[in-house]
Amino acid sequence: MGGAARLRVPVGADAERWVTRAGCRRVLLVVHNVTSATRLLDVLPLFGGDVRLQLFATCTGSSPFLAGVPELLTGVGLPVLPWEQAKETTFDLAVSASYGGELDEIRAELVILSHGMGYNKRLATPAGAERRSSAPVFGLSPDWLLHRGRPLAAATVLSHPEQLERLRASCPQAAPTAVLAGDPCYDRLIGGLPQRELFRRALGVAPGQKLVVLSSTWSSRSLFGALEAGSGAADDADDLLPWLLSRLSTELPADEYRSVAVLHPNIWYGHGPGQVRSWLDHARRAGLDAVPPLDWWRQALIAADCVLGDHSSVTYYAAAIGAPVLLGAFPQDALDPHSPVAALGRTAPRLVRQGSLRAQIDAAITAHEPDSYAHFAEQASSSPGESAGLLRRLFYGLMGLPEPDGHAALLDPLPLPPHQPARRTTPVRVFAEVADGPTPEVTLVRHPVSGDAPDPAEGLAARAELAHTAVDEETREAGRLRVADVILRHAPADDPRLGPPAAWTAEALARYPYCALAVYADGPDRCVVRTRQGDLLRLSAAPGPDGRPDLCDPAAYASALHAWVASGRKVCEAVPELVVRTGAVVRRVTVERLSPA
C-alpha cells in the first residue's frame, strides 16, 4: 500500500485542472484494517447525496492485518490516497475507527469511532516483555488518546455513559473530547430484528430447526484459538476447536440444527481465507457455513437460536439483542473488569468440553429468559436507533457545514442474504422408524459422518429399526458411493450437463449397482427419485398454512421413502403423501408418480 501511486485527481498538485466539481469539502476515511473499515462502512451513508462533499479513503499501513484492505477499498469506489499523500493533504474531516497509525499527522478535524462494542480488551503484552499486573484497556489509555499531552482527536465517539466514566478514570485529559453518539452497528442490528424470519429462511433454517452460530474473535485465547485461559502453549488437550467442530455433526442431527460460523476478520485475513476454509473443511462438508467477513454476520445473529461465542463484540451484540449465549472461551483477565463484556462473561453459561454439546446448547436455549440480558442491551447504546442523526450532526458540525435540508440521516438496512441452505457432501448416516396409519409415516434422524466415525449412540440412532447411508455424488469420499444406499445430486432440472432428472437418475442407478435409490434435488423443497424397481417419483414439500413450502432438505424426503421401501412396504402405499418426522416437527411430503415401475 505504501508504494501506491499518488493521486492527481481530485487532489494533487494540479487537480484544479481536472476536477468536475470544484470547491467540495473533503472527508477522509482512515482505514486501519478490514475490521475497522466495517464501522466506517456503517457510517458512509451519512454523507450520501451531498454534492458539497468529496470523500476519500486511505490506509495507515500500520496494522499487522493488511490483507483484504485493497480489495475492500476498491469495492467502496472512493479515491484512495497513499498514506504519505493523505498526511500531506488538508481535509475538513477525518474519520477513523482505530487508533493505529500516525493519526497525529492528519491535517483535519479527527473523529475516532469504536470498531466494536465499546472499549473492553486489555492490550496484550508483547512477546518477551514483562507482563504487567494491570495492562491498559485499548482505546481508553493515554497511550492512544493523547499526543504530546494533548487529545489526539477532536471527538472521541462513545456509545454509552459507562464508557465515559471509564475514560474519565483512565485519561481525564481526553474526556472533554468525548461525544455520546450511540452505536451504528447496534442500530442496524435492532433495525433488522423484524426481519428475523426472512433472515432464517435465507440462511436455510427450516421450520423447527435451531440455528447455532459460532462466534469467535481473533487471538490464541479466543474460541477459534488453540489455548485455553491459563495455558502457556498449544496442546491437543487444551484445544477446544477440533472437539467442537467434530461434535457439530456427530451430536447435532442435520434436520434439527443448522450451524454457521462468524469469525473475526483478523482470523480470515491474518491466516488467509484459504487456510480458514481448510481448517473448517470437515465441518463445512458436514453442513457448517462460514459467514464471509464483510457479509451477513449481523443477519446470522438476528436469526440465531443460540450463539456459541467468546469475549468478542459479536457475542456481546448477540446477547444485547436477546439471543441465548453459551461461552466456549472467555479469558476474563484479558478484559477490563468494569466493562460490559466482562460482565457478560460473569453471567452467561460456559461450555464444558466433557459434556454433551447438544445438551448444553439446548439447556442454554431452554433456560434463557427473554429479559435476562436486558442490562446488556441497555449498555450497548444510550441512544438506540439515534446514532445516524447524532453522528451526522457531529460530522457536519466539525466541518462547519449545515446538514443537508430535507434528507434525514439514515443508515443502510441490513440486506437479505442470498438463499444459503446447508450443503452436505460428507456421507450422511440415516436412522429411521416406519409406522403405518391413515398416512404413511417415517421418523428420521440424519447425521453427517466422516471417515470411520461411529454412529451416534443416542435417541433414535440407538433404537432405530432401519439405517442406511446417503451420499452426495460430489463427495470427496468417492469410495462410499460404491456402497451407498441412496445417492444424491443437487442441480437445476435443466442443467445440460446432468438433467433432466429422469435421465440422471437412470444413469446413476446404472453407475452404482448397489444403490437402491437415486435422487436428483432440483429445488430447495423438491427432488425426483428413481427406485431400483424403476419407479420415478417427484417428492415435494406440501405447502404450510402460510402457503410457503417447507424448506427441509429434500434429501430427507428421499431417505424417508427409501426407509419405507426398505421396510418391505410398497411405493404405491406412499402415494400421494408421506409424513416425515424430524425431531419434534412433522413434515408433509407430496409423492407424485411420474412413470410406472
mmCIF file with all atom_site columns, C-alpha atoms in Angstrom, residues 30-104:
data_model
loop_
_atom_site.group_PDB
_atom_site.id
_atom_site.type_symbol
_atom_site.label_atom_id
_atom_site.label_alt_id
_atom_site.label_comp_id
_atom_site.label_asym_id
_atom_site.label_entity_id
_atom_site.label_seq_id
_atom_site.pdbx_PDB_ins_code
_atom_site.Cartn_x
_atom_site.Cartn_y
_atom_site.Cartn_z
_atom_site.occupancy
_atom_site.B_iso_or_equiv
_atom_site.pdbx_formal_charge
_atom_site.auth_seq_id
_atom_site.auth_comp_id
_atom_site.auth_asym_id
_atom_site.auth_atom_id
_atom_site.pdbx_PDB_model_num
ATOM 1  C CA . VAL A 1 30  ? -8.942  6.360  7.613  1.00 0.00 ? 30  VAL A CA 1
ATOM 2  C CA . VAL A 1 31  ? -8.755  2.573  7.361  1.00 0.00 ? 31  VAL A CA 1
ATOM 3  C CA . HIS A 1 32  ? -6.533  0.579  9.689  1.00 0.00 ? 32  HIS A CA 1
ATOM 4  C CA . ASN A 1 33  ? -7.608  -2.900 8.585  1.00 0.00 ? 33  ASN A CA 1
ATOM 5  C CA . VAL A 1 34  ? -10.742 -4.670 7.378  1.00 0.00 ? 34  VAL A CA 1
ATOM 6  C CA . THR A 1 35  ? -12.158 -4.793 10.904 1.00 0.00 ? 35  THR A CA 1
ATOM 7  C CA . SER A 1 36  ? -12.078 -1.030 11.383 1.00 0.00 ? 36  SER A CA 1
ATOM 8  C CA . ALA A 1 37  ? -13.299 -0.495 7.831  1.00 0.00 ? 37  ALA A CA 1
ATOM 9  C CA . THR A 1 38  ? -16.565 -2.252 8.606  1.00 0.00 ? 38  THR A CA 1
ATOM 10 C CA . ARG A 1 39  ? -17.511 0.515  11.061 1.00 0.00 ? 39  ARG A CA 1
ATOM 11 C CA . LEU A 1 40  ? -16.604 3.184  8.512  1.00 0.00 ? 40  LEU A CA 1
ATOM 12 C CA . LEU A 1 41  ? -18.869 1.442  6.021  1.00 0.00 ? 41  LEU A CA 1
ATOM 13 C CA . ASP A 1 42  ? -21.664 1.671  8.600  1.00 0.00 ? 42  ASP A CA 1
ATOM 14 C CA . VAL A 1 43  ? -21.438 5.482  8.679  1.00 0.00 ? 43  VAL A CA 1
ATOM 15 C CA . LEU A 1 44  ? -20.676 6.047  4.982  1.00 0.00 ? 44  LEU A CA 1
ATOM 16 C CA . PRO A 1 45  ? -24.392 6.566  4.099  1.00 0.00 ? 45  PRO A CA 1
ATOM 17 C CA . LEU A 1 46  ? -24.452 9.625  6.396  1.00 0.00 ? 46  LEU A CA 1
ATOM 18 C CA . PHE A 1 47  ? -22.579 11.536 3.700  1.00 0.00 ? 47  PHE A CA 1
ATOM 19 C CA . GLY A 1 48  ? -24.723 10.237 0.848  1.00 0.00 ? 48  GLY A CA 1
ATOM 20 C CA . GLY A 1 49  ? -26.472 12.631 -1.540 1.00 0.00 ? 49  GLY A CA 1
ATOM 21 C CA . ASP A 1 50  ? -24.457 15.693 -0.502 1.00 0.00 ? 50  ASP A CA 1
ATOM 22 C CA . VAL A 1 51  ? -22.909 17.229 -3.625 1.00 0.00 ? 51  VAL A CA 1
ATOM 23 C CA . ARG A 1 52  ? -20.884 19.603 -1.444 1.00 0.00 ? 52  ARG A CA 1
ATOM 24 C CA . LEU A 1 53  ? -18.620 16.771 -0.306 1.00 0.00 ? 53  LEU A CA 1
ATOM 25 C CA . GLN A 1 54  ? -15.769 14.807 -1.837 1.00 0.00 ? 54  GLN A CA 1
ATOM 26 C CA . LEU A 1 55  ? -14.926 11.611 0.044  1.00 0.00 ? 55  LEU A CA 1
ATOM 27 C CA . PHE A 1 56  ? -11.534 9.894  0.123  1.00 0.00 ? 56  PHE A CA 1
ATOM 28 C CA . ALA A 1 57  ? -10.094 6.782  1.731  1.00 0.00 ? 57  ALA A CA 1
ATOM 29 C CA . THR A 1 58  ? -6.616  5.899  2.906  1.00 0.00 ? 58  THR A CA 1
ATOM 30 C CA . CYS A 1 59  ? -4.924  3.091  4.802  1.00 0.00 ? 59  CYS A CA 1
ATOM 31 C CA . THR A 1 60  ? -2.398  3.808  7.542  1.00 0.00 ? 60  THR A CA 1
ATOM 32 C CA . GLY A 1 61  ? -0.417  0.662  6.734  1.00 0.00 ? 61  GLY A CA 1
ATOM 33 C CA . SER A 1 62  ? 0.250   0.180  10.449 1.00 0.00 ? 62  SER A CA 1
ATOM 34 C CA . SER A 1 63  ? -1.849  -2.914 11.123 1.00 0.00 ? 63  SER A CA 1
ATOM 35 C CA . PRO A 1 64  ? -0.431  -6.443 11.090 1.00 0.00 ? 64  PRO A CA 1
ATOM 36 C CA . PHE A 1 65  ? -3.657  -7.373 9.268  1.00 0.00 ? 65  PHE A CA 1
ATOM 37 C CA . LEU A 1 66  ? -3.434  -5.559 5.939  1.00 0.00 ? 66  LEU A CA 1
ATOM 38 C CA . ALA A 1 67  ? -4.662  -8.376 3.702  1.00 0.00 ? 67  ALA A CA 1
ATOM 39 C CA . GLY A 1 68  ? -8.082  -7.685 2.217  1.00 0.00 ? 68  GLY A CA 1
ATOM 40 C CA . VAL A 1 69  ? -7.831  -3.898 2.562  1.00 0.00 ? 69  VAL A CA 1
ATOM 41 C CA . PRO A 1 70  ? -7.001  -3.118 -1.107 1.00 0.00 ? 70  PRO A CA 1
ATOM 42 C CA . GLU A 1 71  ? -9.926  -5.224 -2.313 1.00 0.00 ? 71  GLU A CA 1
ATOM 43 C CA . LEU A 1 72  ? -12.260 -3.604 0.184  1.00 0.00 ? 72  LEU A CA 1
ATOM 44 C CA . LEU A 1 73  ? -11.252 -0.085 -0.804 1.00 0.00 ? 73  LEU A CA 1
ATOM 45 C CA . THR A 1 74  ? -11.605 -0.948 -4.474 1.00 0.00 ? 74  THR A CA 1
ATOM 46 C CA . GLY A 1 75  ? -15.121 -2.184 -3.789 1.00 0.00 ? 75  GLY A CA 1
ATOM 47 C CA . VAL A 1 76  ? -16.078 1.035  -1.987 1.00 0.00 ? 76  VAL A CA 1
ATOM 48 C CA . GLY A 1 77  ? -15.110 3.010  -5.082 1.00 0.00 ? 77  GLY A CA 1
ATOM 49 C CA . LEU A 1 78  ? -13.705 6.127  -3.404 1.00 0.00 ? 78  LEU A CA 1
ATOM 50 C CA . PRO A 1 79  ? -10.419 7.739  -4.426 1.00 0.00 ? 79  PRO A CA 1
ATOM 51 C CA . VAL A 1 80  ? -7.711  6.015  -2.367 1.00 0.00 ? 80  VAL A CA 1
ATOM 52 C CA . LEU A 1 81  ? -4.828  8.188  -1.246 1.00 0.00 ? 81  LEU A CA 1
ATOM 53 C CA . PRO A 1 82  ? -1.462  6.646  -0.374 1.00 0.00 ? 82  PRO A CA 1
ATOM 54 C CA . TRP A 1 83  ? -0.851  7.244  3.327  1.00 0.00 ? 83  TRP A CA 1
ATOM 55 C CA . GLU A 1 84  ? 2.033   9.669  2.745  1.00 0.00 ? 84  GLU A CA 1
ATOM 56 C CA . GLN A 1 85  ? -0.091  11.795 0.410  1.00 0.00 ? 85  GLN A CA 1
ATOM 57 C CA . ALA A 1 86  ? -3.008  11.652 2.864  1.00 0.00 ? 86  ALA A CA 1
ATOM 58 C CA . LYS A 1 87  ? -0.785  13.096 5.605  1.00 0.00 ? 87  LYS A CA 1
ATOM 59 C CA . GLU A 1 88  ? 0.262   15.944 3.326  1.00 0.00 ? 88  GLU A CA 1
ATOM 60 C CA . THR A 1 89  ? -3.277  16.836 2.231  1.00 0.00 ? 89  THR A CA 1
ATOM 61 C CA . THR A 1 90  ? -5.671  19.085 4.138  1.00 0.00 ? 90  THR A CA 1
ATOM 62 C CA . PHE A 1 91  ? -9.169  17.754 4.829  1.00 0.00 ? 91  PHE A CA 1
ATOM 63 C CA . ASP A 1 92  ? -12.219 19.229 6.518  1.00 0.00 ? 92  ASP A CA 1
ATOM 64 C CA . LEU A 1 93  ? -12.954 16.000 8.393  1.00 0.00 ? 93  LEU A CA 1
ATOM 65 C CA . ALA A 1 94  ? -11.200 12.688 9.009  1.00 0.00 ? 94  ALA A CA 1
ATOM 66 C CA . VAL A 1 95  ? -12.976 9.653  10.467 1.00 0.00 ? 95  VAL A CA 1
ATOM 67 C CA . SER A 1 96  ? -11.108 6.661  11.870 1.00 0.00 ? 96  SER A CA 1
ATOM 68 C CA . ALA A 1 97  ? -12.344 3.553  13.672 1.00 0.00 ? 97  ALA A CA 1
ATOM 69 C CA . SER A 1 98  ? -8.968  2.722  15.160 1.00 0.00 ? 98  SER A CA 1
ATOM 70 C CA . TYR A 1 99  ? -6.020  4.386  16.886 1.00 0.00 ? 99  TYR A CA 1
ATOM 71 C CA . GLY A 1 100 ? -3.452  2.686  14.668 1.00 0.00 ? 100 GLY A CA 1
ATOM 72 C CA . GLY A 1 101 ? -1.015  4.695  12.573 1.00 0.00 ? 101 GLY A CA 1
ATOM 73 C CA . GLU A 1 102 ? 0.286   8.247  12.674 1.00 0.00 ? 102 GLU A CA 1
ATOM 74 C CA . LEU A 1 103 ? -3.103  9.826  13.227 1.00 0.00 ? 103 LEU A CA 1
ATOM 75 C CA . ASP A 1 104 ? -1.485  12.891 14.779 1.00 0.00 ? 104 ASP A CA 1
#
